[in-house]
Amino acid sequence: MGPTTFIATKEHRRFTEFANAVRRQRTIGVCYGQAGIGKTLSAKRYANWSPKAEALIEEWGRREDSDLQIYKDLAKTRTVFFTPGVLTTPKQIKDELSLVTTRTSICIHQHLDTLGATNGPMNQDKHVELIIVDESERLNATALEVLRDRYDRNNIALMLIGMPGIEKQFSRYPQLYSRVGFAHEYRPLAQDELHFVLQRKWRALGKTLDLEDFTDTQAVAAIARITRGNFRLIDRLFTQMQRVMKINELDTITDDVVEAARSTLVIGIS
């Protein structure tokens, strides 16, 4: 199967409302949820942090005319998306985040300049309003203090994304936790949303999902039981389902196909 097509679910809309509130209030927000349910996808979508935007910020090379669209997209929410490395030191986090924030601000400034909307000279992070840090459970106490200090100095809203429990982990650091204005739990797909997503998946395989059909209903029930509404597992499962159907020259998605695909997945399903 090709690249994952983004689907604007209710959880994504809730995330967008949460991010807007954090950004408007210039506070610190904590978003937590199980791995694979769509936190990172939603955050990148909110920030318009596309692969092209990410490459432009990282490589910072020669400018192309097509970059103008990236500038425009980044200016919509004025948000930086940042993922710390597993072994990244607090100093590296400070330096890398400063670099990414400055470059993003320059891109936004370029867009505003084309509109004649710039006000005064460009500075390091003038145009950035929110910094989203993914995989926040990787941050140690010193790294968290670096982020807290940056927040105090620059007054740029901060969102920390991670696994369930990070909100309790952060409560051990009073100086950081006292500044947290919002917490948001990112939940798995509800049943009606799962059906909506599966209709898209069926179409991607050239099929039509009919919930009045017993075979389709059985297959959907098997998928729901296995994935529990987890986006990443749904994608991985359908990749294997497509493979099973091709190898066995099958034309119908059944619960047997789903179970056969499940058996090939090494991790992530219990």
CSV table of C-alpha atoms in Angstrom, one decimal:
chain,number,residue,atom,x,y,z
A,1,MET,CA,0.0,0.0,0.0
A,2,GLY,CA,1.1,3.6,-0.6
A,3,PRO,CA,1.7,6.4,1.8
A,4,THR,CA,-0.9,6.9,4.5
A,5,THR,CA,-3.6,9.3,3.5
A,6,PHE,CA,-4.4,11.7,6.3
A,7,ILE,CA,-8.0,11.3,7.7
A,8,ALA,CA,-9.4,14.2,9.7
A,9,THR,CA,-11.1,12.3,12.6
A,10,LYS,CA,-12.9,13.7,15.6
A,11,GLU,CA,-9.7,13.1,17.6
A,12,HIS,CA,-7.7,15.2,15.2
A,13,ARG,CA,-10.3,18.0,15.5
A,14,ARG,CA,-10.1,17.7,19.3
A,15,PHE,CA,-6.3,17.9,19.0
A,16,THR,CA,-6.5,21.0,16.8
A,17,GLU,CA,-8.8,22.7,19.3
A,18,PHE,CA,-6.3,21.8,22.0
A,19,ALA,CA,-3.3,23.1,20.1
A,20,ASN,CA,-5.1,26.4,19.2
A,21,ALA,CA,-5.9,26.9,22.9
A,22,VAL,CA,-2.3,26.3,23.9
A,23,ARG,CA,-1.0,28.6,21.2
A,24,ARG,CA,-3.5,31.4,22.0
A,25,GLN,CA,-2.9,31.3,25.7
A,26,ARG,CA,0.9,31.0,25.2
A,27,THR,CA,0.9,28.3,27.9
A,28,ILE,CA,2.4,24.7,28.1
A,29,GLY,CA,0.2,21.8,27.0
A,30,VAL,CA,0.6,18.1,27.5
A,31,CYS,CA,-0.8,15.6,25.0
A,32,TYR,CA,-0.6,11.9,25.8
A,33,GLY,CA,-1.9,8.7,24.2
A,34,GLN,CA,-1.0,5.2,23.3
A,35,ALA,CA,1.6,4.6,20.5
A,36,GLY,CA,0.3,4.5,17.0
A,37,ILE,CA,-3.1,6.2,17.5
A,38,GLY,CA,-2.2,9.4,15.5
A,39,LYS,CA,-0.6,11.9,17.8
A,40,THR,CA,2.4,12.6,15.6
A,41,LEU,CA,0.3,12.6,12.4
A,42,SER,CA,-2.1,15.2,14.0
A,43,ALA,CA,0.8,17.3,15.3
A,44,LYS,CA,2.6,17.4,11.9
A,45,ARG,CA,-0.7,18.1,10.1
A,46,TYR,CA,-1.5,21.0,12.5
A,47,ALA,CA,2.0,22.5,12.0
A,48,ASN,CA,1.9,21.8,8.2
A,49,TRP,CA,5.2,20.0,8.8
A,50,SER,CA,5.2,18.1,5.5
A,51,PRO,CA,8.2,16.1,4.3
A,52,LYS,CA,9.1,19.0,2.0
A,53,ALA,CA,8.9,21.5,4.8
A,54,GLU,CA,11.0,19.3,7.1
A,55,ALA,CA,13.6,18.8,4.3
A,56,LEU,CA,13.8,22.6,3.7
A,57,ILE,CA,14.3,23.3,7.4
A,58,GLU,CA,16.9,20.6,7.9
A,59,GLU,CA,18.9,21.1,4.7
A,60,TRP,CA,18.6,24.9,4.5
A,61,GLY,CA,20.0,25.0,1.0
A,62,ARG,CA,19.3,26.9,-2.2
A,63,ARG,CA,15.8,28.3,-2.5
A,64,GLU,CA,13.3,27.2,-5.1
A,65,ASP,CA,10.1,28.9,-6.3
A,66,SER,CA,8.1,26.0,-4.9
A,67,ASP,CA,9.3,26.9,-1.4
A,68,LEU,CA,6.9,29.8,-1.4
A,69,GLN,CA,4.0,27.4,-0.7
A,70,ILE,CA,6.0,25.9,2.2
A,71,TYR,CA,6.4,29.4,3.7
A,72,LYS,CA,2.7,30.0,3.3
A,73,ASP,CA,1.8,26.7,5.0
A,74,LEU,CA,4.2,27.3,7.9
A,75,ALA,CA,2.7,30.8,8.4
A,76,LYS,CA,-0.8,29.3,9.0
A,77,THR,CA,-0.2,28.1,12.5
A,78,ARG,CA,3.3,29.4,13.1
A,79,THR,CA,4.3,26.2,14.7
A,80,VAL,CA,7.5,24.2,15.0
A,81,PHE,CA,7.5,20.4,15.2
A,82,PHE,CA,10.6,18.9,16.9
A,83,THR,CA,11.5,15.4,17.9
A,84,PRO,CA,14.5,14.9,20.2
A,85,GLY,CA,16.9,12.1,19.4
A,86,VAL,CA,17.2,9.1,21.8
A,87,LEU,CA,20.7,10.0,22.9
A,88,THR,CA,20.4,13.8,22.4
A,89,THR,CA,21.9,15.8,25.2
A,90,PRO,CA,20.2,18.8,26.7
A,91,LYS,CA,22.7,21.2,25.1
A,92,GLN,CA,22.0,19.6,21.7
A,93,ILE,CA,18.3,19.9,22.2
A,94,LYS,CA,18.7,23.6,23.1
A,95,ASP,CA,20.9,24.2,20.0
A,96,GLU,CA,18.8,22.1,17.6
A,97,LEU,CA,15.5,23.6,18.7
A,98,SER,CA,16.9,27.2,18.4
A,99,LEU,CA,18.1,26.4,14.9
A,100,VAL,CA,14.8,24.9,13.8
A,101,THR,CA,12.8,27.7,15.4
A,102,THR,CA,14.9,30.4,13.8
A,103,ARG,CA,14.7,28.8,10.4
A,104,THR,CA,10.9,28.4,10.7
A,105,SER,CA,10.6,32.0,11.7
A,106,ILE,CA,12.6,33.1,8.7
A,107,CYS,CA,10.3,31.1,6.4
A,108,ILE,CA,7.2,32.7,7.9
A,109,HIS,CA,8.9,36.1,7.6
A,110,GLN,CA,9.5,35.5,3.9
A,111,HIS,CA,5.8,34.7,3.4
A,112,LEU,CA,4.7,37.8,5.4
A,113,ASP,CA,7.1,39.9,3.4
A,114,THR,CA,5.4,38.9,0.1
A,115,LEU,CA,2.1,40.2,1.6
A,116,GLY,CA,3.7,43.4,2.9
A,117,ALA,CA,2.8,42.4,6.4
A,118,THR,CA,6.2,42.3,8.1
A,119,ASN,CA,6.6,44.7,11.0
A,120,GLY,CA,10.1,45.7,11.9
A,121,PRO,CA,13.4,43.7,11.5
A,122,MET,CA,13.6,40.0,11.5
A,123,ASN,CA,14.8,38.4,14.8
A,124,GLN,CA,15.5,34.8,15.9
A,125,ASP,CA,12.0,33.5,16.6
A,126,LYS,CA,9.8,36.5,16.2
A,127,HIS,CA,7.1,34.7,14.2
A,128,VAL,CA,6.9,31.3,15.9
A,129,GLU,CA,3.9,31.0,18.3
A,130,LEU,CA,4.0,27.3,19.3
A,131,ILE,CA,6.7,24.6,19.7
A,132,ILE,CA,5.5,21.0,19.6
A,133,VAL,CA,8.0,18.5,21.1
A,134,ASP,CA,7.2,14.8,20.2
A,135,GLU,CA,8.5,11.8,22.0
A,136,SER,CA,8.7,13.8,25.2
A,137,GLU,CA,9.3,10.8,27.4
A,138,ARG,CA,12.9,10.9,26.0
A,139,LEU,CA,13.6,14.2,27.9
A,140,ASN,CA,15.5,14.0,31.2
A,141,ALA,CA,15.2,16.5,34.0
A,142,THR,CA,17.8,18.8,32.5
A,143,ALA,CA,16.3,18.8,29.1
A,144,LEU,CA,12.9,19.6,30.6
A,145,GLU,CA,14.5,22.5,32.5
A,146,VAL,CA,16.0,23.7,29.2
A,147,LEU,CA,12.5,23.8,27.6
A,148,ARG,CA,11.0,25.5,30.7
A,149,ASP,CA,13.7,28.1,30.7
A,150,ARG,CA,13.2,28.7,27.0
A,151,TYR,CA,9.4,29.1,27.5
A,152,ASP,CA,10.0,31.6,30.3
A,153,ARG,CA,12.4,33.7,28.3
A,154,ASN,CA,10.7,33.7,24.9
A,155,ASN,CA,7.0,33.3,25.8
A,156,ILE,CA,6.4,30.9,23.0
A,157,ALA,CA,3.7,28.3,23.7
A,158,LEU,CA,5.0,24.7,24.2
A,159,MET,CA,3.3,21.4,23.7
A,160,LEU,CA,4.8,18.1,25.0
A,161,ILE,CA,3.6,14.9,23.3
A,162,GLY,CA,4.2,11.4,24.7
A,163,MET,CA,2.9,8.2,26.0
A,164,PRO,CA,0.4,7.8,28.9
A,165,GLY,CA,2.1,8.6,32.1
A,166,ILE,CA,4.1,11.6,31.0
A,167,GLU,CA,1.6,13.9,32.7
A,168,LYS,CA,2.5,12.2,36.0
A,169,GLN,CA,6.2,12.2,35.1
A,170,PHE,CA,6.1,16.0,34.6
A,171,SER,CA,4.3,16.5,37.9
A,172,ARG,CA,7.6,15.6,39.6
A,173,TYR,CA,9.1,18.9,38.2
A,174,PRO,CA,7.1,21.7,40.0
A,175,GLN,CA,8.7,24.6,38.0
A,176,LEU,CA,7.5,23.0,34.7
A,177,TYR,CA,4.3,21.5,35.9
A,178,SER,CA,3.0,24.7,37.5
A,179,ARG,CA,3.1,26.3,34.0
A,180,VAL,CA,1.0,23.5,32.3
A,181,GLY,CA,-2.3,25.1,31.3
A,182,PHE,CA,-3.9,22.2,29.4
A,183,ALA,CA,-3.7,18.4,29.2
A,184,HIS,CA,-5.2,16.4,26.4
A,185,GLU,CA,-5.7,12.6,26.0
A,186,TYR,CA,-5.5,11.5,22.4
A,187,ARG,CA,-7.9,8.5,22.2
A,188,PRO,CA,-8.1,5.6,19.8
A,189,LEU,CA,-10.7,5.6,17.0
A,190,ALA,CA,-14.3,5.2,18.1
A,191,GLN,CA,-16.5,2.6,16.3
A,192,ASP,CA,-18.1,5.0,13.9
A,193,GLU,CA,-14.8,6.5,13.0
A,194,LEU,CA,-13.2,3.1,12.6
A,195,HIS,CA,-16.0,2.2,10.1
A,196,PHE,CA,-15.2,5.5,8.2
A,197,VAL,CA,-11.5,4.7,8.1
A,198,LEU,CA,-12.1,1.1,7.0
A,199,GLN,CA,-14.3,2.3,4.1
A,200,ARG,CA,-11.3,4.2,2.9
A,201,LYS,CA,-9.1,1.2,3.3
A,202,TRP,CA,-11.6,-1.1,1.4
A,203,ARG,CA,-11.6,1.5,-1.5
A,204,ALA,CA,-7.8,1.5,-1.5
A,205,LEU,CA,-8.0,-2.2,-2.3
A,206,GLY,CA,-10.6,-1.6,-5.0
A,207,LYS,CA,-13.4,-2.9,-2.8
A,208,THR,CA,-16.6,-1.5,-1.3
A,209,LEU,CA,-17.3,-2.0,2.4
A,210,ASP,CA,-20.9,-3.1,3.0
A,211,LEU,CA,-21.8,-3.3,6.7
A,212,GLU,CA,-25.0,-5.1,5.8
A,213,ASP,CA,-22.9,-7.9,4.3
A,214,PHE,CA,-22.1,-10.7,6.9
A,215,THR,CA,-18.7,-11.3,5.4
A,216,ASP,CA,-17.7,-7.7,5.6
A,217,THR,CA,-19.1,-7.4,9.1
A,218,GLN,CA,-17.1,-10.3,10.3
A,219,ALA,CA,-13.9,-8.9,8.8
A,220,VAL,CA,-14.6,-5.5,10.4
A,221,ALA,CA,-15.2,-7.1,13.8
A,222,ALA,CA,-11.9,-9.0,13.5
A,223,ILE,CA,-10.0,-5.8,12.5
A,224,ALA,CA,-11.6,-3.9,15.4
A,225,ARG,CA,-10.6,-6.6,17.9
A,226,ILE,CA,-7.1,-6.8,16.7
A,227,THR,CA,-6.3,-3.1,16.3
A,228,ARG,CA,-8.5,-1.6,19.0
A,229,GLY,CA,-8.8,1.6,16.9
A,230,ASN,CA,-5.0,2.0,16.5
A,231,PHE,CA,-4.1,3.8,13.3
A,232,ARG,CA,-0.6,2.4,13.0
A,233,LEU,CA,-1.8,-1.2,13.5
A,234,ILE,CA,-4.6,-0.7,11.0
A,235,ASP,CA,-2.1,0.5,8.4
A,236,ARG,CA,0.3,-2.4,9.1
A,237,LEU,CA,-2.6,-5.0,9.1
A,238,PHE,CA,-3.9,-3.8,5.7
A,239,THR,CA,-0.4,-3.9,4.2
A,240,GLN,CA,-0.3,-7.6,5.2
A,241,MET,CA,-3.9,-8.2,4.1
A,242,GLN,CA,-3.1,-6.9,0.7
A,243,ARG,CA,-0.1,-9.3,0.5
A,244,VAL,CA,-2.2,-12.3,1.7
A,245,MET,CA,-4.9,-11.6,-0.9
A,246,LYS,CA,-2.3,-11.3,-3.7
A,247,ILE,CA,-0.4,-14.5,-2.8
A,248,ASN,CA,-3.6,-16.5,-2.5
A,249,GLU,CA,-5.4,-14.8,-5.4
A,250,LEU,CA,-8.3,-13.8,-3.2
A,251,ASP,CA,-10.8,-11.2,-4.2
A,252,THR,CA,-12.8,-10.8,-1.0
A,253,ILE,CA,-11.7,-9.4,2.4
A,254,THR,CA,-12.8,-12.0,5.0
A,255,ASP,CA,-12.0,-12.6,8.7
A,256,ASP,CA,-9.7,-15.4,7.6
A,257,VAL,CA,-7.7,-12.9,5.5
A,258,VAL,CA,-7.6,-10.6,8.5
A,259,GLU,CA,-6.4,-13.4,10.8
A,260,ALA,CA,-3.8,-14.6,8.3
A,261,ALA,CA,-2.5,-11.0,8.0
A,262,ARG,CA,-2.4,-10.8,11.8
A,263,SER,CA,-0.3,-13.9,12.1
A,264,THR,CA,2.5,-12.3,10.0
A,265,LEU,CA,2.8,-9.2,12.3
A,266,VAL,CA,5.7,-9.7,14.6
A,267,ILE,CA,5.1,-6.9,17.2
A,268,GLY,CA,2.4,-4.5,18.3
A,269,ILE,CA,-0.5,-6.9,18.5
A,270,SER,CA,-1.6,-8.8,21.5
